[in-house]
Structure formats: structure tokens, C-alpha cells
Coordinates of C-alpha atoms in Angstrom, one line a residue:
Chain I
X1 CA 66.1 35.4 84.3
X2 CA 69.6 36.0 82.9
X3 CA 70.8 32.6 84.1
X4 CA 67.8 30.9 82.4
X5 CA 68.6 32.7 79.2
X6 CA 72.2 31.8 79.4
X7 CA 71.2 28.1 79.9
X8 CA 68.9 28.3 76.9
X9 CA 71.7 30.0 74.9
X10 CA 74.1 27.1 75.8
X11 CA 71.6 24.4 75.1
X12 CA 70.6 25.8 71.7
X13 CA 74.3 26.2 70.9
X14 CA 74.8 22.5 71.5
X15 CA 72.0 21.7 69.1
X16 CA 73.4 24.1 66.5
X17 CA 76.9 22.7 66.8
X18 CA 75.5 19.1 66.2
X19 CA 73.6 20.2 63.1
X20 CA 76.4 22.3 61.5
X21 CA 79.1 19.7 62.3
X22 CA 77.0 16.9 60.6
X23 CA 76.6 19.1 57.6
X24 CA 80.2 20.3 57.4
X25 CA 81.7 16.8 57.9
X26 CA 79.4 15.3 55.3
X27 CA 80.3 17.8 52.6
X28 CA 84.1 17.5 53.3
X29 CA 84.1 13.8 53.9
X30 CA 81.1 12.2 52.2
X31 CA 80.4 8.5 53.0
X32 CA 81.3 6.2 50.1
X33 CA 79.4 3.0 51.2
X34 CA 76.6 2.1 53.4
X35 CA 77.3 3.5 56.9
X36 CA 78.8 0.8 59.1
X37 CA 80.7 2.7 61.7
X38 CA 79.5 5.5 64.0
X39 CA 81.5 8.1 62.1
X40 CA 80.2 6.9 58.7
X41 CA 76.7 7.1 60.0
X42 CA 77.3 10.6 61.4
X43 CA 78.2 11.8 57.9
X44 CA 75.5 9.8 56.0
X45 CA 72.6 12.0 57.0
X46 CA 70.5 14.1 54.6
X47 CA 72.4 17.3 55.4
X48 CA 70.6 19.6 53.0
X49 CA 67.5 19.2 55.2
X50 CA 69.4 20.7 58.1
X51 CA 69.8 24.1 56.4
X52 CA 66.6 25.8 57.5
X53 CA 66.9 24.5 61.1
X54 CA 70.5 25.8 61.2
X55 CA 69.4 29.3 60.0
X56 CA 66.5 29.5 62.4
X57 CA 68.7 28.4 65.4
X58 CA 71.4 30.8 64.4
X59 CA 69.0 33.7 64.2
X60 CA 67.5 32.8 67.6
X61 CA 71.0 32.5 69.1
X62 CA 71.9 35.9 67.7
X63 CA 68.8 37.4 69.2
X64 CA 69.2 35.7 72.6
X65 CA 72.9 36.3 72.8
X66 CA 73.1 39.7 71.1
X67 CA 69.9 41.4 72.2
X68 CA 69.0 39.8 75.5
X69 CA 72.4 38.9 77.1
X70 CA 75.0 41.1 75.4
X71 CA 74.0 44.4 77.2
X72 CA 74.5 42.8 80.7
X73 CA 77.8 41.4 79.6
X74 CA 78.8 44.9 78.4
X75 CA 77.9 46.7 81.6
X76 CA 79.0 44.0 84.1
X77 CA 81.2 41.1 83.0
X78 CA 83.4 43.1 80.5
X79 CA 84.0 45.8 83.1
X80 CA 85.2 43.1 85.6
X81 CA 87.4 41.5 83.0
X82 CA 89.0 44.9 82.1
X83 CA 89.6 45.6 85.8
X84 CA 91.3 42.2 86.1
X85 CA 93.4 43.1 83.1
X86 CA 92.2 40.1 81.2
X87 CA 92.9 41.6 77.8
X88 CA 92.9 38.3 75.8
X89 CA 89.4 37.2 77.0
X90 CA 88.0 40.6 76.1
X91 CA 89.6 40.5 72.7
X92 CA 88.4 37.0 71.8
X93 CA 84.9 37.9 73.0
X94 CA 85.0 41.0 70.6
X95 CA 86.0 38.6 67.8
X96 CA 83.0 36.4 68.7
X97 CA 80.8 39.5 68.3
X98 CA 82.3 40.3 64.8
X99 CA 82.5 36.7 63.6
X100 CA 78.8 36.3 64.6
X101 CA 77.8 39.4 62.7
X102 CA 79.7 38.3 59.5
X103 CA 78.1 34.8 59.8
X104 CA 74.7 36.3 60.4
X105 CA 75.1 38.3 57.2
X106 CA 76.3 35.2 55.4
X107 CA 73.0 33.3 56.1
X108 CA 71.1 34.5 53.0
X109 CA 74.0 33.2 50.8
X110 CA 74.1 30.0 52.8
X111 CA 70.3 29.5 52.2
X112 CA 70.7 30.3 48.5
X113 CA 73.5 27.8 48.0
X114 CA 71.9 25.1 50.1
X115 CA 68.4 25.3 48.7
X116 CA 67.1 22.1 47.1
X117 CA 67.7 20.8 44.5
X118 CA 71.4 21.2 45.2
X119 CA 73.2 22.7 42.2
X120 CA 76.3 20.7 41.2
X121 CA 78.0 24.0 40.0
X122 CA 77.8 25.4 43.5
X123 CA 79.3 22.4 45.4
X124 CA 82.5 24.2 46.3
X125 CA 81.0 27.4 47.4
X126 CA 78.4 25.4 49.4
X127 CA 81.2 23.7 51.2
X128 CA 83.1 26.9 51.7
X129 CA 80.1 28.9 53.2
X130 CA 79.1 25.9 55.5
X131 CA 82.7 25.8 56.8
X132 CA 82.8 29.5 57.6
X133 CA 79.5 29.2 59.5
X134 CA 80.7 26.0 61.3
X135 CA 83.9 27.7 62.3
X136 CA 81.9 30.7 63.7
X137 CA 79.5 28.5 65.6
X138 CA 82.4 26.5 67.2
X139 CA 84.3 29.7 68.0
X140 CA 81.2 31.2 69.6
X141 CA 80.5 28.1 71.6
X142 CA 84.1 27.8 73.0
X143 CA 84.6 31.5 73.6
X144 CA 81.2 31.8 75.2
X145 CA 82.0 29.0 77.7
X146 CA 85.5 30.4 78.2
X147 CA 84.1 33.9 79.0
X148 CA 81.4 32.5 81.2
X149 CA 84.0 30.7 83.4
X150 CA 86.9 33.2 83.1
X151 CA 86.9 34.2 86.7
X152 CA 87.2 30.6 87.8
X153 CA 90.0 30.0 85.4
X154 CA 92.2 32.7 86.9
X155 CA 91.3 32.3 90.5
Chain B
X1 CA 71.1 39.1 37.4
X2 CA 68.0 37.4 38.9
X3 CA 66.3 38.3 42.2
X4 CA 67.5 35.1 43.9
X5 CA 71.1 36.2 43.1
X6 CA 70.6 39.1 45.4
X7 CA 71.1 36.8 48.4
X8 CA 74.9 36.1 47.8
X9 CA 75.3 39.8 46.8
X10 CA 73.8 40.9 50.1
X11 CA 76.0 38.5 52.1
X12 CA 79.2 39.7 50.5
X13 CA 78.3 43.4 50.7
X14 CA 77.2 43.0 54.3
X15 CA 80.6 41.8 55.4
X16 CA 82.3 44.7 53.7
X17 CA 79.9 47.3 55.0
X18 CA 80.1 45.9 58.5
X19 CA 83.9 46.1 58.4
X20 CA 83.8 49.7 57.3
X21 CA 81.1 50.7 59.8
X22 CA 82.9 49.0 62.8
X23 CA 86.3 50.3 61.8
X24 CA 85.2 53.9 61.3
X25 CA 82.3 53.8 63.8
X26 CA 79.6 54.6 61.3
X27 CA 76.8 53.4 63.7
X28 CA 73.3 54.2 62.7
X29 CA 72.4 54.6 66.4
X30 CA 74.0 54.2 69.8
X31 CA 72.5 52.2 72.7
X32 CA 73.3 53.2 76.2
X33 CA 72.5 49.9 78.1
X34 CA 72.6 51.4 81.6
X35 CA 70.2 54.2 80.8
X36 CA 68.2 52.1 78.2
X37 CA 68.5 55.0 75.8
X38 CA 69.0 55.1 72.1
X39 CA 70.6 58.0 70.3
X40 CA 70.8 58.5 66.5
X41 CA 74.3 58.0 65.0
X42 CA 77.5 57.3 66.9
X43 CA 77.4 59.2 70.2
X44 CA 79.9 59.2 73.1
X45 CA 79.2 57.2 76.3
X46 CA 77.0 58.9 78.9
X47 CA 76.6 57.0 82.2
X48 CA 78.1 53.6 81.6
X49 CA 79.3 52.2 78.3
X50 CA 77.9 53.0 74.9
X51 CA 77.1 50.1 72.5
X52 CA 77.6 50.6 68.8
X53 CA 77.3 47.0 67.7
X54 CA 73.5 47.2 66.8
X55 CA 74.2 50.5 65.0
X56 CA 77.0 49.0 62.9
X57 CA 74.8 46.0 62.0
X58 CA 72.0 48.4 60.9
X59 CA 74.3 50.5 58.8
X60 CA 75.8 47.3 57.2
X61 CA 72.3 45.9 56.5
X62 CA 71.1 49.1 54.8
X63 CA 74.2 49.3 52.7
X64 CA 74.1 45.6 51.7
X65 CA 70.3 45.9 50.9
X66 CA 71.0 48.8 48.6
X67 CA 73.8 46.9 46.8
X68 CA 71.7 43.8 46.5
X69 CA 68.8 45.8 45.1
X70 CA 71.0 47.5 42.6
X71 CA 72.5 44.0 41.8
X72 CA 69.2 42.7 40.7
X73 CA 69.0 45.3 37.9
X74 CA 72.5 44.8 36.5
X75 CA 72.4 42.9 33.2
X76 CA 74.5 39.7 32.9
X77 CA 76.7 41.2 30.3
X78 CA 78.2 43.5 32.9
X79 CA 79.3 40.5 35.1
X80 CA 82.9 40.4 33.6
X81 CA 83.4 44.0 34.6
X82 CA 82.1 43.4 38.1
X83 CA 84.4 40.4 38.3
X84 CA 87.4 42.6 37.2
X85 CA 86.5 45.3 39.7
X86 CA 86.3 42.8 42.6
X87 CA 89.5 41.1 41.6
X88 CA 91.2 44.5 41.3
X89 CA 89.9 45.7 44.7
X90 CA 90.9 42.4 46.4
X91 CA 94.4 42.4 44.9
X92 CA 94.7 46.0 46.0
X93 CA 93.7 45.2 49.6
X94 CA 96.2 42.4 49.9
X95 CA 99.0 44.5 48.3
X96 CA 98.2 47.4 50.5
X97 CA 98.6 45.3 53.7
X98 CA 102.0 44.0 52.3
X99 CA 103.1 47.5 51.2
X100 CA 102.2 49.0 54.6
X101 CA 104.1 46.2 56.5
X102 CA 107.1 46.6 54.2
X103 CA 107.1 50.4 54.6
X104 CA 107.0 50.2 58.4
X105 CA 109.7 47.4 58.4
X106 CA 112.1 49.6 56.3
X107 CA 111.3 52.6 58.4
X108 CA 112.3 50.7 61.6
X109 CA 115.4 49.2 60.1
X110 CA 116.7 52.3 58.3
X111 CA 119.6 54.1 60.0
X112 CA 118.2 57.6 59.0
X113 CA 114.8 59.2 59.1
X114 CA 112.5 58.2 56.1
X115 CA 109.4 60.1 57.3
X116 CA 107.5 59.6 54.0
X117 CA 107.4 55.8 54.7
X118 CA 105.1 56.5 57.7
X119 CA 102.7 58.6 55.5
X120 CA 99.5 56.7 54.7
X121 CA 99.7 57.7 51.0
X122 CA 103.0 55.8 50.5
X123 CA 101.6 52.2 50.8
X124 CA 98.4 53.4 49.2
X125 CA 100.1 54.7 46.0
X126 CA 102.6 51.8 46.0
X127 CA 99.9 49.2 46.2
X128 CA 97.9 51.0 43.5
X129 CA 100.8 51.0 41.1
X130 CA 101.6 47.3 41.9
X131 CA 97.9 46.3 41.4
X132 CA 97.7 48.1 38.0
X133 CA 100.9 46.2 36.9
X134 CA 99.6 42.9 38.3
X135 CA 96.2 43.4 36.6
X136 CA 98.0 43.0 33.2
X137 CA 99.0 39.5 34.3
X138 CA 95.6 38.3 35.6
X139 CA 94.7 35.0 33.9
X140 CA 91.6 35.3 31.6
X141 CA 89.6 32.9 33.8
X142 CA 90.0 35.5 36.7
X143 CA 88.1 38.1 34.7
X144 CA 85.7 36.3 32.3
X145 CA 82.8 35.5 34.5
X146 CA 81.6 36.5 38.0
X147 CA 83.1 34.0 40.5
X148 CA 80.7 32.7 43.2
X149 CA 83.7 32.1 45.5
X150 CA 83.7 35.8 46.5
X151 CA 80.8 35.0 48.7
X152 CA 83.1 33.0 50.9
X153 CA 86.5 34.7 50.3
X154 CA 85.3 38.3 51.1
X155 CA 83.6 37.4 54.5
X156 CA 86.6 35.2 55.4
X157 CA 88.9 38.1 54.5
X158 CA 86.8 40.4 56.7
X159 CA 87.1 38.0 59.6
X160 CA 90.9 37.9 59.2
X161 CA 91.0 41.7 59.1
X162 CA 89.1 41.8 62.4
X163 CA 91.7 39.4 63.9
X164 CA 94.4 41.9 62.7
X165 CA 92.6 44.9 64.0
X166 CA 92.1 43.4 67.4
X167 CA 95.7 42.0 67.7
X168 CA 96.4 44.6 70.4
X169 CA 94.3 42.5 72.8
X170 CA 96.2 39.3 72.2
X171 CA 99.8 40.2 71.5
X172 CA 100.7 40.9 75.2
X173 CA 99.1 37.6 76.3
X174 CA 100.8 35.6 73.5
X175 CA 104.1 37.3 74.6
X176 CA 103.5 36.3 78.2
X177 CA 102.7 32.7 77.2
X178 CA 105.9 32.5 75.0
X179 CA 107.9 33.9 77.9

């Protein structure tokens, strides 16, 4: 059951990363002309429509990771990492926990600034909040994979 | 302030309350994962580890909800004062970190004992005096209207403070890599 949940967590993380990366790149680097290249097309999507999907996926991720998987990490994986004196992996996983919580709390503001019609006055804060959430999602994705494979990395 | 403005207020307050509850362990409840037991408030570990994370989040959510609710009743004419208060508090936080680092640096370098530099009140008072002086030089645009950027700056600042608080986990590894 835990393996299935972990797989689901990883797959949903990939979808979340795709959505938030589209949104963040398009606000920082908006396409100027009709999309010709792959990268221009990547940025030329209607990113405001991604907002609710990103919020729902983030909340599901927080529930699956934080409520269903985190207790078993706390009683088994973390104990092993501490016994192996892998201080840095434990530390970066703790940061994942705190960054996720701050980003989870940021979701109401993210929804508020990204609701349509998009306000011109809030363009900068919209960009700022999307970037913080994007950074958190990328951090969580990389640290999650790192922690999952940590024993293999040091064997 | 309108009801919809409560959303950014909640997010900003949540980050601050979460930092406080995680730093000082103000957990609303403690979960013991091995026993599947929940105790009210922060309790020591029983058999196996104790998890405070859910309790910290709950404390932060209650605090942020209260602030957001109060925020909906605050009239717009008070916004410059809120802006001034947040600017003052943020400046104080940055100056406190600098004053604390400077006090410890001087303490380490000094050839004789300067015990008062290690006292927590020293950087706290120093930063307060510096903030009061700095507040006379704040540009008017910093204090005239409530800045929406706090919604990003404060959570980002909280994330950076967590990096600082958890530095003990990384510094030995960074030292080993640099070696």
C-alpha cells in the first residue's frame, strides 16, 4: 500500500511540476509572437486556467505526503538515516516539510491573485507568489526523490 | 478591507504563526505515530517519535484565521498604519539578525570577556534603537499604502529563517564537501 501511495505521490508531483513550470515560465518570460519553437509554445498557454488545478493537486499532494506517508517516514526511514549519520538528507527533508507548509498556507493568496479577470495591479505579486510555489514544488520533488534513494546513493 | 482581501492576509499571517509555533513548539496537539495516539498540546515522545508538525500547522491556521477575520473589519483608512507597523517589524527582524551576528563576532574576536554581548537583550535593544532611527528615513512610498508584496516577502523570509534554523544539519556536510 505504501509503495502504491509513493508511486501516486511521485506521478502527481510530475503533473504538478509540469503545470507550475508552464505558469511560472510564462509569467517571467511571456511569448511575444506566435509560438514557433517548442519553448515558445511551452510558454504560450493560458496559464491562469492552471491555477485551480495546481491548488487541488498541491492539496492532494500535501494530504498524501503529509498525512498518509509522512508518519512511516518518521518512524522508519528517518531513524535509519539518523543511524547512518546522514545529517544533510534529514535536514533537507525537514526543510521540505517547512517549505511545503508555508506554500500550503500561501495557496489562498495564490488563488486570490490568480483569479480571473487578472488584475494588472497585481502582476508583480502574482509572479512572486507563483515563483515561491514553483520553487517549493521543485524542491519537494527533488528532495523527495533524493530521500527515497538515499541508501542507494551512499552504498 | 473587503472579505476577499482576507486571503492574502491569511497567507501572510500563516507563515509567521507557523514559524513561531515550529520554533517554540506551540503544537496544538502531538501525534505518536507508533501508538496511533493524539495528545493535546506539545507532549514528549512516548514509545517511538512524537510528531508535532500537524499541531504546528493547526496552531498556525487558527492564528492566521483570527488575523484574517480581524483584517476584514479594519477600515481602509488604517492601512497606512498597518503598512508602517509591518515595515517597522520587518526592518527590526533584519537588523536583529545583523546585530546578533555582529555581537557574536565581536565577542569571539575580543581579547577580553564582553559577557553582555552574549546576552539576548543586547542585539534586541541595539536593533530596536537602529530601527527607530531608520524609521525616520523610510521613504514616504514605504508607509503610504499597504504593499501587496508582503504576501510574498514574508513567506519567503520565513523560508529563509528555516534554512538558518536548520543550518546545523548542513554545515558539517558542507564542511566535508569543501574539504
